[in-house]
Tab-separated table of C-alpha atoms and ligand atoms in Angstrom:
chain	number	residue	atom	x	y	z
A	1	UNK	CA	24.181	1.885	11.729
A	2	UNK	CA	22.778	1.369	15.173
A	3	UNK	CA	19.964	-1.044	15.844
A	4	UNK	CA	17.187	1.549	16.132
A	5	UNK	CA	18.195	3.188	12.872
A	6	UNK	CA	18.221	-0.165	11.118
A	7	UNK	CA	14.843	-1.063	12.585
A	8	UNK	CA	13.487	2.368	11.675
A	9	UNK	CA	14.478	1.858	8.018
A	10	UNK	CA	12.974	-1.629	7.882
A	11	UNK	CA	9.621	-0.748	9.451
A	12	UNK	CA	7.835	0.492	6.297
A	13	UNK	CA	8.499	-2.824	4.584
A	14	UNK	CA	7.160	-4.757	7.529
A	15	UNK	CA	4.090	-2.524	7.478
A	16	UNK	CA	3.480	-3.091	3.755
A	17	UNK	CA	4.401	-6.769	3.781
A	18	UNK	CA	7.402	-6.466	1.478
A	19	UNK	CA	10.150	-7.160	4.016
A	20	UNK	CA	12.648	-9.989	3.384
A	21	UNK	CA	12.152	-12.990	5.679
A	22	UNK	CA	15.634	-12.615	7.183
A	23	UNK	CA	15.108	-8.925	7.960
A	24	UNK	CA	11.672	-9.688	9.357
A	25	UNK	CA	13.095	-12.183	11.845
A	26	UNK	CA	15.707	-9.708	13.012
A	27	UNK	CA	13.181	-6.857	13.255
A	28	UNK	CA	10.698	-8.909	15.219
A	29	UNK	CA	13.261	-9.760	17.826
A	30	UNK	CA	14.301	-6.121	18.030
A	31	UNK	CA	10.681	-5.035	18.453
A	32	UNK	CA	10.244	-7.490	21.314
A	33	UNK	CA	12.668	-5.465	23.375
A	34	UNK	CA	12.162	-1.937	22.084
A	35	UNK	CA	9.141	0.198	22.989
A	36	UNK	CA	10.330	3.103	20.846
A	37	UNK	CA	10.364	1.061	17.657
A	38	UNK	CA	7.051	-0.563	18.566
A	39	UNK	CA	5.526	2.899	18.838
A	40	UNK	CA	6.989	3.786	15.435
A	41	UNK	CA	5.522	0.583	14.015
A	42	UNK	CA	2.083	1.572	15.313
A	43	UNK	CA	2.503	5.057	13.835
A	44	UNK	CA	3.439	3.691	10.420
A	45	UNK	CA	0.507	1.286	10.490
A	46	UNK	CA	-1.796	4.249	11.011
A	47	UNK	CA	-0.224	6.085	8.108
A	48	UNK	CA	-0.659	3.000	5.950
A	49	UNK	CA	-4.295	2.614	6.989
A	50	UNK	CA	-4.973	6.259	6.161
A	51	UNK	CA	-3.378	5.991	2.739
A	52	UNK	CA	-4.848	2.611	1.851
A	53	UNK	CA	-8.392	3.715	2.578
A	54	UNK	CA	-10.472	4.034	-0.551
A	55	UNK	CA	-11.564	7.571	-1.296
A	56	UNK	CA	-15.296	8.129	-1.273
A	57	UNK	CA	-15.184	9.739	-4.689
A	58	UNK	CA	-17.274	7.801	-7.139
A	59	UNK	CA	-15.510	7.166	-10.406
A	60	UNK	CA	-16.775	6.700	-13.914
A	61	UNK	CA	-14.082	4.604	-15.587
A	62	UNK	CA	-16.196	3.523	-18.546
A	63	UNK	CA	-16.938	7.100	-19.601
A	64	UNK	CA	-13.267	7.972	-19.150
A	65	UNK	CA	-12.295	4.961	-21.234
A	66	UNK	CA	-14.645	6.039	-23.999
A	67	UNK	CA	-12.937	9.410	-24.118
A	68	UNK	CA	-9.517	7.803	-24.356
A	69	UNK	CA	-10.681	5.374	-27.018
A	70	UNK	CA	-12.027	8.272	-29.080
A	71	UNK	CA	-8.619	9.902	-28.828
A	72	UNK	CA	-6.903	6.713	-29.951
A	73	UNK	CA	-9.227	6.358	-32.922
A	74	UNK	CA	-8.690	9.994	-33.845
A	75	UNK	CA	-4.929	9.549	-33.732
A	76	UNK	CA	-5.189	6.458	-35.956
A	77	UNK	CA	-7.343	8.418	-38.368
A	78	UNK	CA	-4.763	11.189	-38.517
A	79	UNK	CA	-1.984	8.674	-39.015
A	80	UNK	CA	-3.796	7.013	-41.911
A	81	UNK	CA	-4.540	10.412	-43.441
A	82	UNK	CA	-0.850	11.209	-43.660
A	83	UNK	CA	-0.841	10.320	-47.326
A	84	UNK	CA	-3.506	12.937	-47.991
A	85	UNK	CA	-2.516	15.819	-45.752
A	86	UNK	CA	-4.973	18.337	-47.208
A	87	UNK	CA	-8.037	16.227	-46.537
A	88	UNK	CA	-10.634	18.433	-44.916
A	89	UNK	CA	-11.932	17.363	-41.528
A	90	UNK	CA	-14.854	15.175	-42.494
A	91	UNK	CA	-17.552	16.707	-40.356
A	92	UNK	CA	-17.909	19.374	-37.733
A	93	UNK	CA	-21.431	18.368	-37.219
A	94	UNK	CA	-24.099	18.617	-34.696
A	95	UNK	CA	-23.328	15.162	-33.311
A	96	UNK	CA	-19.740	16.182	-32.740
A	97	UNK	CA	-20.810	19.288	-30.902
A	98	UNK	CA	-23.240	17.211	-28.910
A	99	UNK	CA	-20.356	14.901	-28.113
A	100	UNK	CA	-18.340	17.799	-26.807
A	101	UNK	CA	-21.252	18.983	-24.739
A	102	UNK	CA	-21.745	15.558	-23.215
A	103	UNK	CA	-18.052	15.425	-22.478
A	104	UNK	CA	-18.317	18.759	-20.754
A	105	UNK	CA	-21.298	17.590	-18.741
A	106	UNK	CA	-19.449	14.460	-17.720
A	107	UNK	CA	-16.350	16.400	-16.713
A	108	UNK	CA	-18.309	18.981	-14.785
A	109	UNK	CA	-20.201	16.252	-13.043
A	110	UNK	CA	-17.041	14.355	-12.225
A	111	UNK	CA	-15.461	17.491	-10.837
A	112	UNK	CA	-18.451	18.253	-8.685
A	113	UNK	CA	-18.421	14.751	-7.314
A	114	UNK	CA	-14.738	14.917	-6.525
A	115	UNK	CA	-15.183	18.205	-4.728
A	116	UNK	CA	-18.186	17.115	-2.742
A	117	UNK	CA	-16.394	13.910	-2.028
A	118	UNK	CA	-19.162	12.481	0.071
A	119	UNK	CA	-21.560	10.490	-2.009
A	120	UNK	CA	-20.999	6.807	-2.321
A	121	UNK	CA	-24.437	6.586	-3.800
A	122	UNK	CA	-25.695	9.194	-6.139
A	123	UNK	CA	-28.483	9.608	-8.582
A	124	UNK	CA	-27.967	7.769	-11.867
A	125	UNK	CA	-25.514	9.268	-14.363
A	126	UNK	CA	-26.853	11.127	-17.410
A	127	UNK	CA	-28.771	9.090	-19.935
A	128	UNK	CA	-25.890	9.002	-22.414
A	129	UNK	CA	-23.885	6.849	-20.045
A	130	UNK	CA	-26.605	4.673	-18.695
A	131	UNK	CA	-26.379	1.777	-21.043
A	132	UNK	CA	-24.451	-0.472	-18.687
A	133	UNK	CA	-26.263	0.575	-15.567
A	134	UNK	CA	-29.819	0.285	-16.777
A	135	UNK	CA	-31.633	-2.542	-15.107
A	136	UNK	CA	-32.945	-4.899	-17.733
A	137	UNK	CA	-36.397	-3.689	-18.636
A	138	UNK	CA	-39.191	-5.801	-17.303
A	139	UNK	CA	-37.478	-7.004	-14.142
A	140	UNK	CA	-39.743	-6.299	-11.226
A	141	UNK	CA	-38.688	-2.887	-10.031
A	142	UNK	CA	-40.025	-2.954	-6.507
A	143	UNK	CA	-38.467	-6.093	-5.068
A	144	UNK	CA	-35.660	-6.089	-2.513
A	145	UNK	CA	-32.127	-5.604	-3.799
A	146	UNK	CA	-28.591	-5.587	-2.469
A	147	UNK	CA	-26.017	-3.122	-3.752
A	148	UNK	CA	-22.584	-4.683	-3.771
A	149	UNK	CA	-19.052	-3.797	-4.772
A	150	UNK	CA	-16.504	-6.538	-5.268
A	151	UNK	CA	-12.783	-6.269	-4.805
A	152	UNK	CA	-10.850	-5.018	-7.834
A	153	UNK	CA	-9.171	-8.347	-8.321
A	154	UNK	CA	-12.320	-10.405	-8.318
A	155	UNK	CA	-12.913	-12.332	-11.525
A	156	UNK	CA	-16.201	-13.344	-13.042
A	157	UNK	CA	-15.824	-16.859	-11.670
A	158	UNK	CA	-15.469	-15.410	-8.151
A	159	UNK	CA	-18.611	-13.355	-8.560
A	160	UNK	CA	-20.536	-16.423	-9.647
A	161	UNK	CA	-19.246	-18.390	-6.687
A	162	UNK	CA	-20.051	-15.621	-4.214
A	163	UNK	CA	-23.548	-15.235	-5.598
A	164	UNK	CA	-24.204	-18.968	-5.611
A	165	UNK	CA	-23.202	-19.111	-1.942
A	166	UNK	CA	-25.499	-16.260	-0.990
A	167	UNK	CA	-28.496	-17.245	-3.093
A	168	UNK	CA	-28.466	-14.031	-5.096
A	169	UNK	CA	-28.274	-13.220	-8.779
A	170	UNK	CA	-27.227	-10.105	-10.655
A	171	UNK	CA	-30.146	-7.953	-11.749
A	172	UNK	CA	-27.926	-5.291	-13.234
A	173	UNK	CA	-24.451	-3.901	-13.125
A	174	UNK	CA	-21.704	-3.367	-12.688
A	175	UNK	CA	-22.322	0.352	-12.891
A	176	UNK	CA	-19.420	2.551	-13.861
A	177	UNK	CA	-18.518	2.770	-10.230
A	178	UNK	CA	-18.460	-1.014	-10.061
A	179	UNK	CA	-21.751	-1.357	-8.218
A	180	UNK	CA	-23.789	-4.516	-8.760
A	181	UNK	CA	-27.491	-4.692	-8.077
A	182	UNK	CA	-28.324	-8.134	-6.714
A	183	UNK	CA	-31.688	-9.784	-6.159
A	184	UNK	CA	-32.732	-13.054	-4.527
A	185	UNK	CA	-32.515	-16.057	-6.849
A	186	UNK	CA	-35.969	-16.968	-5.626
A	187	UNK	CA	-37.887	-14.341	-7.577
A	188	UNK	CA	-40.829	-14.449	-5.190
A	189	UNK	CA	-38.806	-13.584	-2.083
A	190	UNK	CA	-40.299	-10.691	-0.183
A	191	UNK	CA	-37.011	-9.730	1.382
A	192	UNK	CA	-33.267	-10.290	1.197
A	193	UNK	CA	-32.501	-13.259	3.491
A	194	UNK	CA	-30.253	-12.025	6.318
A	195	UNK	CA	-28.018	-15.020	5.735
A	196	UNK	CA	-27.330	-13.775	2.200
A	197	UNK	CA	-26.100	-10.433	3.513
A	198	UNK	CA	-24.085	-12.158	6.216
A	199	UNK	CA	-22.386	-14.322	3.580
A	200	UNK	CA	-21.498	-11.259	1.546
A	201	UNK	CA	-20.172	-9.421	4.574
A	202	UNK	CA	-18.055	-12.390	5.585
A	203	UNK	CA	-16.462	-12.721	2.145
A	204	UNK	CA	-13.174	-10.806	1.852
A	205	UNK	CA	-13.752	-10.420	-1.871
A	206	UNK	CA	-16.815	-8.240	-1.202
A	207	UNK	CA	-15.932	-4.656	-0.420
A	208	UNK	CA	-19.429	-3.402	0.198
A	209	UNK	CA	-22.880	-4.940	0.427
A	210	UNK	CA	-26.014	-3.267	1.739
A	211	UNK	CA	-29.719	-3.425	1.032
A	212	UNK	CA	-30.625	-0.671	-1.367
A	213	UNK	CA	-33.166	0.725	-3.748
A	214	UNK	CA	-33.011	0.081	-7.425
B	1	UNK	CA	-7.576	-2.966	3.832
B	2	UNK	CA	-4.974	-5.645	4.248
B	3	UNK	CA	-1.874	-5.446	2.092
B	4	UNK	CA	-1.979	-7.995	-0.685
B	5	UNK	CA	0.268	-10.949	-0.080
B	6	UNK	CA	3.185	-11.616	-2.394
B	7	UNK	CA	1.244	-14.526	-3.856
B	8	UNK	CA	-1.772	-12.365	-4.620
B	9	UNK	CA	0.502	-9.792	-6.199
B	10	UNK	CA	2.102	-12.435	-8.397
B	11	UNK	CA	-1.267	-13.734	-9.498
B	12	UNK	CA	-2.351	-10.177	-10.249
B	13	UNK	CA	0.799	-9.590	-12.267
B	14	UNK	CA	0.254	-12.712	-14.316
B	15	UNK	CA	-3.247	-11.504	-15.140
B	16	UNK	CA	-1.876	-8.089	-16.062
B	17	UNK	CA	0.739	-9.662	-18.338
B	18	UNK	CA	-1.812	-11.700	-20.219
B	19	UNK	CA	-3.937	-8.600	-20.743
B	20	UNK	CA	-0.934	-6.542	-21.807
B	21	UNK	CA	0.096	-9.153	-24.391
B	22	UNK	CA	-3.365	-8.927	-25.918
B	23	UNK	CA	-3.235	-5.125	-25.788
B	24	UNK	CA	0.043	-5.271	-27.716
B	25	UNK	CA	-1.880	-7.139	-30.403
B	26	UNK	CA	-4.432	-4.331	-30.607
B	27	UNK	CA	-7.199	-6.062	-28.618
B	28	UNK	CA	-9.623	-3.343	-27.583
B	29	UNK	CA	-11.521	-5.465	-25.066
B	30	UNK	CA	-8.293	-6.417	-23.267
B	31	UNK	CA	-7.325	-2.764	-23.199
B	32	UNK	CA	-10.693	-1.847	-21.733
B	33	UNK	CA	-10.260	-4.448	-18.990
B	34	UNK	CA	-6.776	-3.228	-18.152
B	35	UNK	CA	-8.009	0.344	-18.252
B	36	UNK	CA	-10.815	-0.241	-15.756
B	37	UNK	CA	-8.435	-1.925	-13.302
B	38	UNK	CA	-5.819	0.811	-13.536
B	39	UNK	CA	-8.286	3.656	-13.608
B	40	UNK	CA	-9.394	2.661	-10.161
B	41	UNK	CA	-5.882	2.113	-8.858
B	42	UNK	CA	-4.414	5.290	-10.269
B	43	UNK	CA	-7.399	7.478	-9.420
B	44	UNK	CA	-6.802	6.833	-5.757
B	45	UNK	CA	-3.447	8.559	-5.544
B	46	UNK	CA	-3.993	10.982	-8.387
B	47	UNK	CA	-7.183	12.513	-7.028
B	48	UNK	CA	-5.391	12.911	-3.727
B	49	UNK	CA	-2.367	14.428	-5.403
B	50	UNK	CA	-4.202	16.819	-7.695
B	51	UNK	CA	-7.367	17.209	-5.632
B	52	UNK	CA	-9.224	17.541	-8.935
B	53	UNK	CA	-10.834	14.543	-10.549
B	54	UNK	CA	-10.695	15.959	-14.063
B	55	UNK	CA	-6.930	16.460	-13.815
B	56	UNK	CA	-6.510	13.002	-12.337
B	57	UNK	CA	-8.451	11.589	-15.258
B	58	UNK	CA	-6.335	13.492	-17.738
B	59	UNK	CA	-3.216	11.959	-16.212
B	60	UNK	CA	-4.809	8.504	-16.192
B	61	UNK	CA	-5.721	8.806	-19.862
B	62	UNK	CA	-2.269	10.101	-20.803
B	63	UNK	CA	-0.789	7.158	-18.923
B	64	UNK	CA	-2.997	4.520	-20.499
B	65	UNK	CA	-2.462	6.057	-23.894
B	66	UNK	CA	1.248	5.408	-23.478
B	67	UNK	CA	0.400	1.882	-22.315
B	68	UNK	CA	-1.654	1.320	-25.457
B	69	UNK	CA	1.155	2.497	-27.718
B	70	UNK	CA	4.053	0.887	-25.856
B	71	UNK	CA	2.468	-2.389	-24.754
B	72	UNK	CA	4.587	-4.252	-27.303
B	73	UNK	CA	7.775	-2.744	-25.875
B	74	UNK	CA	7.173	-4.004	-22.337
B	75	UNK	CA	10.106	-6.304	-21.733
B	76	UNK	CA	8.746	-7.988	-18.641
B	77	UNK	CA	11.706	-7.238	-16.405
B	78	UNK	CA	9.436	-5.670	-13.814
B	79	UNK	CA	5.840	-6.105	-12.765
B	80	UNK	CA	3.294	-4.590	-15.092
B	81	UNK	CA	1.982	-2.492	-12.216
B	82	UNK	CA	5.463	-1.080	-11.580
B	83	UNK	CA	5.812	-0.176	-15.229
B	84	UNK	CA	2.419	1.519	-15.433
B	85	UNK	CA	2.929	3.286	-12.120
B	86	UNK	CA	6.242	4.657	-13.399
B	87	UNK	CA	4.519	6.098	-16.460
B	88	UNK	CA	1.786	7.587	-14.276
B	89	UNK	CA	4.373	9.066	-11.944
B	90	UNK	CA	6.178	10.873	-14.774
B	91	UNK	CA	2.910	12.037	-16.307
B	92	UNK	CA	1.713	13.319	-12.941
B	93	UNK	CA	4.876	15.325	-12.333
B	94	UNK	CA	4.635	16.758	-15.836
B	95	UNK	CA	0.981	17.691	-15.450
B	96	UNK	CA	1.666	19.338	-12.127
B	97	UNK	CA	4.589	21.311	-13.535
B	98	UNK	CA	2.474	22.432	-16.469
B	99	UNK	CA	-0.028	23.893	-14.050
B	100	UNK	CA	2.304	26.132	-12.184
B	101	UNK	CA	-0.267	27.279	-9.669
B	102	UNK	CA	-0.441	25.875	-6.206
B	103	UNK	CA	-2.228	22.708	-7.236
B	104	UNK	CA	0.204	20.201	-5.864
B	105	UNK	CA	2.712	22.458	-4.226
B	106	UNK	CA	3.363	21.362	-0.721
B	107	UNK	CA	1.606	23.580	1.746
B	108	UNK	CA	4.439	25.513	3.411
B	109	UNK	CA	5.542	23.902	6.611
B	110	UNK	CA	4.818	25.743	9.760
B	111	UNK	CA	6.577	24.155	12.635
B	112	UNK	CA	3.396	24.124	14.620
B	113	UNK	CA	1.877	20.696	15.046
B	114	UNK	CA	-1.411	20.421	13.207
B	115	UNK	CA	-3.162	18.664	16.027
B	116	UNK	CA	-2.503	16.626	19.074
B	117	UNK	CA	-4.743	13.662	18.375
B	118	UNK	CA	-4.690	12.179	21.842
B	119	UNK	CA	-7.997	10.454	21.611
B	120	UNK	CA	-8.962	10.596	17.974
B	121	UNK	CA	-10.881	7.732	16.468
B	122	UNK	CA	-9.335	5.792	13.598
B	123	UNK	CA	-11.294	7.681	10.951
B	124	UNK	CA	-10.349	11.081	12.347
B	125	UNK	CA	-6.731	10.045	12.642
B	126	UNK	CA	-6.787	9.073	8.990
B	127	UNK	CA	-8.217	12.451	8.036
B	128	UNK	CA	-5.446	14.203	9.906
B	129	UNK	CA	-2.783	12.022	8.376
B	130	UNK	CA	-4.041	12.722	4.860
B	131	UNK	CA	-4.168	16.426	5.651
B	132	UNK	CA	-0.649	16.363	7.055
B	133	UNK	CA	0.600	14.590	3.933
B	134	UNK	CA	-0.310	17.653	1.926
B	135	UNK	CA	2.472	19.443	3.771
B	136	UNK	CA	5.075	17.086	2.352
B	137	UNK	CA	7.071	17.747	-0.797
B	138	UNK	CA	5.591	15.833	-3.725
B	139	UNK	CA	8.412	13.292	-3.984
B	140	UNK	CA	8.244	12.370	-0.305
B	141	UNK	CA	4.530	12.112	-0.393
B	142	UNK	CA	4.546	9.882	-3.451
B	143	UNK	CA	7.139	7.596	-1.908
B	144	UNK	CA	4.677	7.047	0.947
B	145	UNK	CA	1.781	6.500	-1.462
B	146	UNK	CA	3.732	3.883	-3.404
B	147	UNK	CA	4.846	2.054	-0.268
B	148	UNK	CA	1.631	2.127	1.735
B	149	UNK	CA	-1.066	2.757	-0.828
B	150	UNK	CA	0.167	0.157	-3.297
B	151	UNK	CA	2.476	-2.125	-1.332
B	152	UNK	CA	5.460	-1.617	-3.608
B	153	UNK	CA	8.865	-2.749	-2.372
B	154	UNK	CA	11.733	-0.324	-1.953
B	155	UNK	CA	13.321	-1.567	-5.204
B	156	UNK	CA	10.057	-1.212	-7.118
B	157	UNK	CA	9.619	2.350	-5.894
B	158	UNK	CA	13.159	3.112	-7.059
B	159	UNK	CA	12.168	1.815	-10.514
B	160	UNK	CA	8.948	3.833	-10.547
B	161	UNK	CA	10.644	7.032	-9.435
B	162	UNK	CA	13.762	6.317	-11.498
B	163	UNK	CA	16.044	7.001	-8.572
B	164	UNK	CA	18.513	5.031	-6.417
B	165	UNK	CA	17.161	2.811	-3.655
B	166	UNK	CA	18.844	5.025	-1.094
B	167	UNK	CA	16.913	8.033	-2.351
B	168	UNK	CA	13.681	6.155	-1.694
B	169	UNK	CA	14.830	5.444	1.851
B	170	UNK	CA	15.787	9.080	2.366
B	171	UNK	CA	12.453	10.330	1.032
B	172	UNK	CA	10.554	7.997	3.329
B	173	UNK	CA	12.759	8.963	6.249
B	174	UNK	CA	12.034	12.667	5.801
B	175	UNK	CA	8.358	12.089	5.125
B	176	UNK	CA	7.988	10.110	8.320
B	177	UNK	CA	9.919	12.656	10.372
B	178	UNK	CA	7.730	15.466	9.080
B	179	UNK	CA	4.510	13.591	9.772
B	180	UNK	CA	5.721	12.952	13.291
B	181	UNK	CA	6.385	16.677	13.782
B	182	UNK	CA	2.980	17.601	12.432
B	183	UNK	CA	1.125	14.889	14.331
B	184	UNK	CA	2.911	14.354	17.637
B	185	UNK	CA	0.247	11.887	18.788
B	186	UNK	CA	0.684	9.687	15.731
B	187	UNK	CA	2.279	6.823	17.595
B	188	UNK	CA	-0.744	6.722	19.902
B	189	UNK	CA	-0.924	6.337	23.631
B	190	UNK	CA	-0.436	10.089	24.196
B	191	UNK	CA	3.015	10.865	25.597
B	192	UNK	CA	3.640	7.311	26.735
B	193	UNK	CA	5.640	6.217	23.716
B	194	UNK	CA	8.009	9.171	23.703
B	195	UNK	CA	8.650	9.073	27.431
B	196	UNK	CA	9.359	5.357	27.114
B	197	UNK	CA	12.014	6.169	24.566
B	198	UNK	CA	13.957	8.314	27.015
B	199	UNK	CA	14.627	5.539	29.440
C	1	ZN	ZN1	14.414	0.215	18.524
């Protein structure tokens, strides 16, 4: 295998950080003297950047989880009914039909969102799914807030640390899309201190933070 | 988005393993936590692959259902993410085959370049790259997704796709060649890079 071909094969693993140290040393010295492979490196970095970008589709993992959990429970119920195979389905009731309708609404909504593919922020999800996103009743609803999304890997302890550093507290969230609504710890603050936003923006664990409306 | 370092990936895997052990014991809350993490990760490539969120979600739920049932069988000889991604990969192929229409069929290749992005901004370039990827056969495209979207190593991708390491390399090789044909300006700097190569 000639040098370019070897370098060509190694480039993806340099681009995604999974190259062996020995190969990396060899590749770097090859790149120093080879414009063609440097151009290929730049090309592959662009491809990586395109692929690694988060889609702007907003997801509703909690609702999806609820659907899966229902399926799991149903399958357990069937399994435990094996001893009595003629047992009639317990109820084909109104609540079940309502459940199906809600499921349909959620699916249709999800599909529409995926197709439109533009809204990072959208109006609140239907009432049935609002339990986690509802701001606690009674919290002042007109004060300044920050909408923030943390990195997937961030743990609760990280969130606490980030908030402590920026002087904010969680008013509500995370929503199903992982959005937190943050407010100043000082309840009387008329505005979000710019330094708080700057702290959030500077923290690599924060994927998104902007002033927003409740 | 910077690729996660090996250390971060190890820490992530340890977290995943702890969750999975609890899932194997029937812990619903652990399963919910694992689900939320993987819903987000899988949705990224599945919505791109299927272009329909409801199908992506169906595949995600099929995948996590298998995870729920088989959590106790996970032997720990690979990363949890590799294991789950392998299940998702097989489920995705199956779902796509079941829907025989053009859902995930590669758009036929015309030999015309899609665009000559001499001076495209980064965001536009990304749009073109994602568009061009739809012209790739599914296997080639997924090899790219696993390498660049998830930072899997060549060996991990071979595990996920249940194929030899050399097949992964070949798939990536062809995928890259095709993207270059479709997007001649991909390497940037207009014609500078290719003319440099002739010297
Ligand atoms: Zn070279």
